[in-house]
Coordinates of C-alpha atoms and ligand atoms in Angstrom, one line a residue:
X48 CA 2.4 3.8 29.6
X49 CA 1.6 7.2 28.1
X50 CA -1.0 7.4 25.3
X51 CA 0.2 6.7 21.8
X52 CA -1.2 8.5 18.7
X53 CA -2.3 6.0 16.1
X54 CA -2.4 7.3 12.6
X55 CA -3.9 4.9 10.0
X56 CA -3.3 5.6 6.3
X57 CA -5.4 3.5 4.0
X58 CA -6.2 3.6 0.3
X59 CA -6.1 1.3 -2.7
X60 CA -2.9 -0.7 -3.7
X61 CA -0.3 1.6 -5.1
X62 CA -1.9 4.8 -4.0
X63 CA 1.3 6.0 -2.2
X64 CA 0.6 4.9 1.5
X65 CA 4.2 3.7 2.1
X66 CA 5.7 6.7 0.4
X67 CA 3.5 9.0 2.5
X68 CA 4.5 7.2 5.7
X69 CA 8.2 7.7 4.9
X70 CA 7.5 11.4 4.5
X71 CA 5.3 11.8 7.5
X72 CA 7.8 9.8 9.7
X73 CA 10.7 12.0 8.5
X74 CA 8.8 15.2 9.2
X75 CA 7.9 14.0 12.7
X76 CA 11.3 12.6 13.5
X77 CA 12.8 15.9 12.6
X78 CA 10.6 17.5 15.3
X79 CA 11.8 15.1 17.9
X80 CA 8.9 12.6 17.9
X81 CA 9.5 8.9 18.3
X82 CA 7.9 6.9 15.5
X83 CA 6.9 3.3 15.0
X84 CA 5.4 1.8 11.9
X85 CA 3.1 -1.2 11.5
X86 CA 2.8 -2.6 8.0
X87 CA 0.2 -5.2 7.0
X88 CA -0.2 -7.7 4.2
X89 CA -2.1 -10.8 3.2
X90 CA 1.2 -12.6 2.7
X91 CA 4.7 -12.5 4.1
X92 CA 8.1 -11.3 2.7
X93 CA 7.0 -7.7 2.3
X94 CA 8.8 -5.2 0.1
X95 CA 7.3 -2.4 2.1
X96 CA 8.8 -3.5 5.4
X97 CA 12.2 -4.1 3.8
X98 CA 12.0 -0.6 2.2
X99 CA 10.9 1.2 5.4
X100 CA 13.7 -0.5 7.4
X101 CA 16.2 0.4 4.6
X102 CA 15.4 4.1 5.1
X103 CA 16.1 3.6 8.9
X104 CA 12.5 3.3 10.3
X105 CA 11.4 1.0 13.0
X106 CA 8.8 -1.5 11.6
X107 CA 6.6 -4.3 12.9
X108 CA 4.4 -6.4 10.6
X109 CA 1.0 -7.9 10.8
X110 CA 1.3 -10.6 8.2
X111 CA -0.9 -13.2 6.5
X112 CA -4.2 -11.2 6.8
X113 CA -5.5 -7.7 7.3
X114 CA -5.6 -5.7 10.5
X115 CA -9.4 -6.3 10.9
X116 CA -9.1 -10.1 10.6
X117 CA -6.0 -10.1 12.8
X118 CA -7.2 -7.5 15.3
X119 CA -5.5 -9.0 18.3
X120 CA -2.2 -9.2 16.4
X121 CA -2.5 -5.6 15.4
X122 CA -3.0 -4.6 19.1
X123 CA -0.2 -6.8 20.1
X124 CA 2.2 -5.1 17.7
X125 CA 1.2 -1.7 19.1
X126 CA 1.9 -3.0 22.6
X127 CA 5.2 -4.5 21.4
X128 CA 6.2 -1.1 20.2
X129 CA 5.5 0.5 23.5
X130 CA 7.8 -1.9 25.2
X131 CA 10.5 -1.8 22.5
X132 CA 10.8 1.9 21.3
X133 CA 8.1 3.7 23.3
X134 CA 7.0 5.7 20.3
X135 CA 4.9 8.8 20.6
X136 CA 3.2 8.1 17.3
X137 CA 2.5 4.9 15.4
X138 CA 1.8 5.1 11.6
X139 CA -0.1 2.1 10.4
X140 CA -0.7 1.0 6.8
X141 CA -3.5 -1.5 6.3
X142 CA -3.6 -3.8 3.2
X143 CA -4.5 -1.8 0.1
X144 CA -7.5 -4.0 -0.7
X145 CA -9.0 -3.5 2.8
X146 CA -11.9 -1.3 3.8
X147 CA -14.5 -0.9 6.5
X148 CA -11.8 0.1 8.9
X149 CA -14.0 2.4 11.0
X150 CA -16.3 -0.5 12.0
X151 CA -13.6 -3.2 12.3
X152 CA -10.6 -1.3 13.7
X153 CA -11.5 2.2 15.0
X154 CA -14.7 1.3 17.0
X155 CA -13.2 -1.9 18.6
X156 CA -10.1 0.1 19.6
X157 CA -12.3 2.8 20.9
X158 CA -14.2 0.4 23.0
X159 CA -11.3 -1.2 24.7
X160 CA -8.1 0.8 24.3
X161 CA -8.9 4.5 24.6
X162 CA -6.9 4.7 27.8
X163 CA -3.8 3.7 25.8
X164 CA -4.4 4.9 22.2
X165 CA -5.4 8.3 20.7
X166 CA -7.1 7.5 17.5
X167 CA -6.3 10.0 14.8
X168 CA -8.6 10.5 11.7
X169 CA -8.6 8.0 8.9
X170 CA -6.7 9.2 5.9
X171 CA -7.3 7.5 2.5
X172 CA -4.6 8.0 -0.1
X173 CA -5.8 8.2 -3.8
X174 CA -3.9 7.8 -7.0
X175 CA -5.5 10.3 -9.4
X176 CA -5.0 8.2 -12.5
X177 CA -6.7 5.3 -10.7
X178 CA -9.5 7.6 -9.6
X179 CA -10.0 8.8 -13.1
X180 CA -10.1 5.3 -14.6
X181 CA -12.3 3.7 -11.9
X182 CA -14.7 6.4 -11.0
X183 CA -14.7 9.2 -13.6
X184 CA -14.2 7.5 -16.9
X185 CA -15.1 4.0 -15.7
X186 CA -12.7 2.7 -18.3
X187 CA -10.5 0.4 -16.3
X188 CA -9.7 -3.3 -17.0
X189 CA -10.4 -4.2 -13.4
X190 CA -13.5 -6.3 -12.6
X191 CA -16.4 -4.0 -11.5
X192 CA -16.3 -5.2 -7.9
X193 CA -12.9 -3.5 -7.6
X194 CA -14.6 -0.2 -8.4
X195 CA -17.0 -0.9 -5.5
X196 CA -14.1 -1.6 -3.1
X197 CA -12.3 1.6 -4.3
X198 CA -15.4 3.7 -3.7
X199 CA -16.0 2.2 -0.3
X200 CA -12.5 3.0 0.8
X201 CA -13.1 6.7 -0.1
X202 CA -16.6 6.8 1.5
X203 CA -15.2 6.1 5.0
X204 CA -12.3 8.6 4.8
X205 CA -12.0 11.4 7.3
X206 CA -9.3 12.9 5.1
X207 CA -9.1 12.1 1.3
X208 CA -5.5 12.5 0.3
X209 CA -5.2 13.1 -3.4
X210 CA -1.6 12.0 -4.0
X211 CA 0.8 12.2 -7.0
X212 CA -0.3 15.7 -7.9
X213 CA 3.2 16.1 -9.5
X214 CA 1.8 14.0 -12.3
X215 CA -1.2 16.2 -13.0
X216 CA -1.8 19.4 -15.0
X217 CA -3.6 22.3 -13.3
X218 CA -6.8 21.4 -15.2
X219 CA -6.6 17.7 -14.2
X220 CA -6.1 18.6 -10.6
X221 CA -9.1 20.9 -10.7
X222 CA -11.2 18.2 -12.3
X223 CA -10.2 15.6 -9.6
X224 CA -10.9 18.0 -6.8
X225 CA -14.3 19.0 -8.2
X226 CA -15.2 15.3 -8.6
X227 CA -14.1 14.4 -5.1
X228 CA -15.9 17.4 -3.5
X229 CA -19.1 16.6 -5.4
X230 CA -19.0 12.9 -4.5
X231 CA -17.7 12.9 -1.0
X232 CA -19.3 16.0 0.5
X233 CA -18.0 17.4 3.7
X234 CA -14.9 15.3 3.8
X235 CA -11.5 17.0 4.5
X236 CA -9.3 16.9 1.4
X237 CA -5.6 17.6 0.8
X238 CA -3.6 17.5 -2.4
X239 CA -0.1 16.2 -2.0
X240 CA 2.9 14.7 -3.7
X241 CA 4.3 12.2 -1.3
X242 CA 7.2 11.7 -3.7
X243 CA 8.2 15.4 -3.5
X244 CA 6.9 16.2 -0.1
X245 CA 4.4 18.8 -1.4
X246 CA 1.7 19.8 1.1
X247 CA 2.6 16.9 3.4
X248 CA 2.9 19.4 6.3
X249 CA -0.7 20.6 5.6
X250 CA -1.9 17.0 5.8
X251 CA -0.1 16.3 9.0
X252 CA -1.7 19.5 10.5
X253 CA -5.1 18.0 9.6
X254 CA -4.2 14.6 11.1
X255 CA -3.4 16.2 14.4
X256 CA -6.2 18.9 14.4
X257 CA -9.4 17.1 13.4
X258 CA -11.1 14.1 14.9
X259 CA -12.6 11.1 13.1
X260 CA -16.2 11.3 12.1
X261 CA -16.3 7.6 12.5
X262 CA -18.8 7.1 9.7
X263 CA -19.6 3.4 9.6
X264 CA -19.9 2.1 6.1
X265 CA -22.9 0.4 4.6
X266 CA -21.1 -2.4 2.8
X267 CA -22.0 -5.6 1.2
X268 CA -19.5 -8.1 2.4
X269 CA -20.1 -10.5 -0.4
X270 CA -19.3 -7.9 -3.0
X271 CA -16.3 -6.7 -0.9
X272 CA -15.1 -10.3 -0.6
X273 CA -15.5 -10.9 -4.4
X274 CA -13.5 -7.7 -5.1
X275 CA -10.7 -8.9 -2.9
X276 CA -10.8 -12.4 -4.4
X277 CA -10.5 -10.9 -7.9
X278 CA -6.9 -10.1 -7.0
X279 CA -4.1 -12.5 -7.4
X280 CA -1.4 -12.2 -4.8
X281 CA 2.2 -13.3 -5.4
X282 CA 5.2 -12.9 -3.2
X283 CA 8.6 -14.2 -4.3
X284 CA 12.0 -14.2 -2.6
X285 CA 15.1 -15.3 -4.3
X286 CA 18.8 -14.8 -4.6
X287 CA 20.3 -13.9 -7.9
X288 CA 24.0 -14.5 -8.7
X289 CA 26.0 -13.3 -11.7
X290 CA 28.8 -10.9 -12.6
X291 CA 28.5 -7.3 -11.5
X292 CA 24.7 -7.3 -11.8
X293 CA 23.1 -3.9 -12.4
X294 CA 20.1 -4.3 -10.2
X295 CA 18.4 -1.2 -11.5
X296 CA 18.4 -2.6 -15.0
X297 CA 17.3 -6.0 -13.7
X298 CA 14.4 -4.6 -11.7
X299 CA 13.3 -2.4 -14.6
X300 CA 13.4 -5.3 -17.1
X301 CA 11.5 -7.6 -14.6
X302 CA 8.7 -5.1 -14.2
X303 CA 8.6 -4.1 -17.8
X304 CA 8.4 -7.7 -19.1
X305 CA 5.6 -8.4 -16.6
X306 CA 3.8 -5.2 -17.7
X307 CA 4.0 -6.2 -21.3
X308 CA 2.6 -9.6 -20.6
X309 CA -0.3 -8.0 -18.8
X310 CA -0.9 -5.6 -21.6
X311 CA -1.0 -8.4 -24.1
X312 CA -3.7 -10.3 -22.2
X313 CA -5.6 -7.2 -20.9
X314 CA -5.1 -7.9 -17.3
X315 CA -4.8 -5.0 -14.9
X316 CA -2.0 -4.4 -12.4
X317 CA -2.9 -3.1 -9.0
X318 CA 0.7 -2.9 -7.7
X319 CA 3.8 -4.9 -8.5
X320 CA 6.9 -3.9 -6.5
X321 CA 10.4 -5.3 -6.5
X322 CA 13.2 -4.8 -4.1
X323 CA 16.9 -5.8 -4.4
X324 CA 19.4 -5.8 -1.7
X325 CA 23.2 -6.6 -1.7
X326 CA 25.6 -6.4 1.2
X327 CA 26.3 -2.7 0.3
X328 CA 23.3 -1.3 -1.4
X329 CA 19.6 -1.6 -2.4
X330 CA 17.0 -0.6 -5.0
X331 CA 13.3 -0.5 -5.2
X332 CA 11.0 -0.2 -8.2
X333 CA 7.2 -0.3 -8.7
X334 CA 4.5 -0.4 -11.4
X335 CA 0.9 0.5 -10.5
X336 CA -0.8 0.1 -13.8
X337 CA -0.3 -1.5 -17.2
X338 CA -0.4 2.1 -18.6
X339 CA 2.2 3.6 -16.3
X340 CA 5.9 3.5 -16.6
X341 CA 8.2 1.6 -14.1
X342 CA 9.1 4.0 -11.2
X343 CA 12.0 3.8 -8.9
X344 CA 11.9 4.8 -5.2
X345 CA 15.6 4.3 -5.1
X346 CA 18.2 3.2 -7.6
X347 CA 21.4 1.5 -6.6
X348 CA 24.8 3.0 -7.3
X349 CA 26.8 -0.1 -6.9
X350 CA 26.6 -3.3 -9.0
X351 CA 27.1 -6.5 -7.1
X352 CA 27.5 -10.2 -7.9
X353 CA 24.7 -11.3 -5.5
X354 CA 21.4 -9.7 -4.8
X355 CA 18.5 -10.9 -2.7
X356 CA 15.3 -10.0 -4.6
X357 CA 11.8 -9.7 -3.2
X358 CA 8.8 -9.3 -5.5
X359 CA 5.3 -8.5 -4.3
X360 CA 2.7 -8.6 -7.1
X361 CA -1.1 -7.8 -6.7
X362 CA -3.2 -7.8 -9.9
X363 CA -6.6 -8.6 -11.3
X364 CA -5.6 -12.0 -12.5
X365 CA -5.8 -15.6 -11.3
X366 CA -2.9 -16.3 -8.9
X367 CA -1.5 -19.2 -10.9
X368 CA -1.4 -17.2 -14.0
X369 CA 0.3 -14.3 -12.2
X370 CA 2.9 -16.9 -10.9
X371 CA 3.4 -18.3 -14.4
X372 CA 4.0 -14.9 -16.0
X373 CA 6.4 -13.8 -13.2
X374 CA 8.4 -17.1 -13.2
X375 CA 8.4 -17.0 -17.0
X376 CA 10.0 -13.5 -16.9
X377 CA 12.5 -14.6 -14.2
X378 CA 13.5 -17.4 -16.6
X379 CA 13.9 -14.9 -19.4
X380 CA 16.1 -12.6 -17.3
X381 CA 18.1 -15.6 -16.0
X382 CA 19.3 -16.1 -19.7
X383 CA 19.6 -12.3 -20.5
X384 CA 21.7 -11.6 -17.4
X385 CA 23.4 -15.0 -17.3
X386 CA 22.3 -15.6 -13.7
X387 CA 22.0 -18.4 -11.2
X388 CA 18.8 -18.2 -9.2
X389 CA 18.9 -19.7 -5.7
X390 CA 16.5 -20.1 -2.8
X391 CA 13.4 -19.3 -4.9
X392 CA 10.4 -19.2 -2.7
X393 CA 6.9 -18.3 -4.0
X394 CA 3.7 -17.7 -2.2
X395 CA 0.6 -17.2 -4.3
X396 CA -3.1 -17.0 -3.4
X397 CA -6.3 -15.0 -3.5
X398 CA -7.2 -13.2 -0.3
X399 CA -9.9 -15.1 1.6
X400 CA -13.3 -13.5 2.3
X401 CA -12.8 -10.8 5.0
X402 CA -13.9 -12.0 8.4
X403 CA -13.2 -9.2 10.9
X404 CA -12.9 -10.2 14.5
X405 CA -15.1 -7.3 15.5
X406 CA -17.6 -5.2 13.5
X407 CA -19.3 -2.4 15.5
X408 CA -21.7 -0.3 13.6
X409 CA -23.0 1.9 16.5
Ligands
GTP744 N1 4.7 10.5 -9.2 C1 4.5 10.1 -7.9 N2 4.6 8.8 -7.6 C2 4.3 8.5 -6.4 C3 3.9 9.4 -5.4 N3 3.7 8.7 -4.2 C4 4.0 7.5 -4.5 N4 4.4 7.3 -5.8 C5 4.8 6.1 -6.4 O1 3.7 5.2 -6.5 C6 4.1 3.8 -6.3 C7 3.4 3.2 -5.2 O2 3.7 3.9 -4.0 P1 3.6 3.1 -2.6 O3 3.9 4.2 -1.5 O4 4.4 1.9 -2.6 O5 2.1 2.8 -2.6 P2 1.2 1.9 -1.5 O6 -0.1 2.6 -1.4 O7 2.0 1.8 -0.2 O8 1.1 0.5 -2.2 P3 0.7 -0.9 -1.5 O9 1.5 -1.1 -0.3 O10 1.0 -1.9 -2.6 O11 -0.8 -0.8 -1.3 C8 5.7 3.9 -6.1 O12 6.3 3.8 -7.3 C9 5.9 5.3 -5.6 O13 7.1 5.9 -5.9 C10 3.8 10.8 -5.7 O14 3.5 11.7 -5.0 N5 4.1 11.1 -7.0
MG745 MG1 2.6 0.1 0.8

C-alpha cells in the first residue's frame, strides 16, 4: 500500500474540529484527493459521525474510549480505510477532552508505522471565547482542572488554529493573537473561520508544508484524569413521532431548555449537540457554552412525522444530573410538541482515567 497522510486535528470540545474537517475534506476532494475520516468518542451513537456521513464523507469510528487508550483500534481503522477506500489522506478527530497526543499517538505511530503513514503536524483548534474565559479572564464556571487540560492541549500544538474569527472584532482578534504568541512562543498559528471557510487554505498549506516538532508534554496524569472526570457525558438516541414536526424548532427548544437549566444552577456546558434525521432530511444544532446562543450547522426544510434524534452532551456536571436535566427537557417537549417518544436509549458516564497503551517521551 502507498503511504497515507494522517492529519490529526485536536482541541477542546466544541472548538470546531468537525466543522474544520468538513472544510478541509471538501477542499482536498475538489483537488482530486481521496479522503477518509476517523472520528473518536468516549461513547457510542455519535452526532459527528452521523453529520459527516450526511454531508457525504466516508467515516470510521473509534468508540468507547480515546485514540490513545484504543491505539490498536485506531491503527486498525486506518488499515480498514486502506482496504476500503484507499484514501490519500486521513483526517482524524480525537476526543475533545484528550491531550498528550504526541507521546501517546505520534511517537508510537512513528516507531512502528512510518513505512505506511506520513504523520502531519498536530493542529489544535481553539474557540476564542473559551480561550478568553479559561486562560485570559479566568472567569469560567468550569472546574480549574479543565483549565489545565485546555492549556496542555495548546502546549503540544504544532499549529494553533484560532477558529470562529467571524465572531470577533478586529481588536478582540488582535488581543487573542497577542496572548497566544506570548504564551505559546514559536508555535505556528493560523486564524480561521471554519464556518465560512476563511483562511482554511492557508491552514492546509501549513499542514502539508511543516513537520511536527513532536514536543512531548510534561503532564500530571492525575490532574488530567481529574479534568476528564469532571465532565459528565451523555448520549441519547430516540425516535420522536408527531404531526409534521418542525425539527429545527424542536432541536432549538431542546438545547435552549437545557442551556437555561444549566444557567440556573451555574453548570458549564462544554458541547451539547443534537441531530435529527427523517427519511428525507436532517438538521443539526449545537451549543458550546451557557452564554452562547444555539447554532445550527444545518436546518431542515421539510417537516416530518417521525425523526430519529441523537443527542451528545458533554458538560461540567455529574452524569446523572446531566441525564435528569436532559430527560426532563425531553418530557417537557413531549407535551409541547404532542409527541410519542420511542426507542429511547441513554448512555451516561464520566470518562475513566486515561490509560494510554503507549506513552513514549523520547
Ligand atoms: N461562528 C462560528 N461557529 C463555528 C465555527 N466553527 C465551528 N463553529 C460552531 O461551533 C460548534 C461546534 O463545532 P464542532 O465542529 O462540532 O466542534 P468540535 O470541536 O468538533 O466539537 P466536539 O466534537 O464536541 O469536540 C458548532 O455549532 C459549529 O457550527 C466558526 O468558524 N464560526
Ligand atoms: Mg467534533
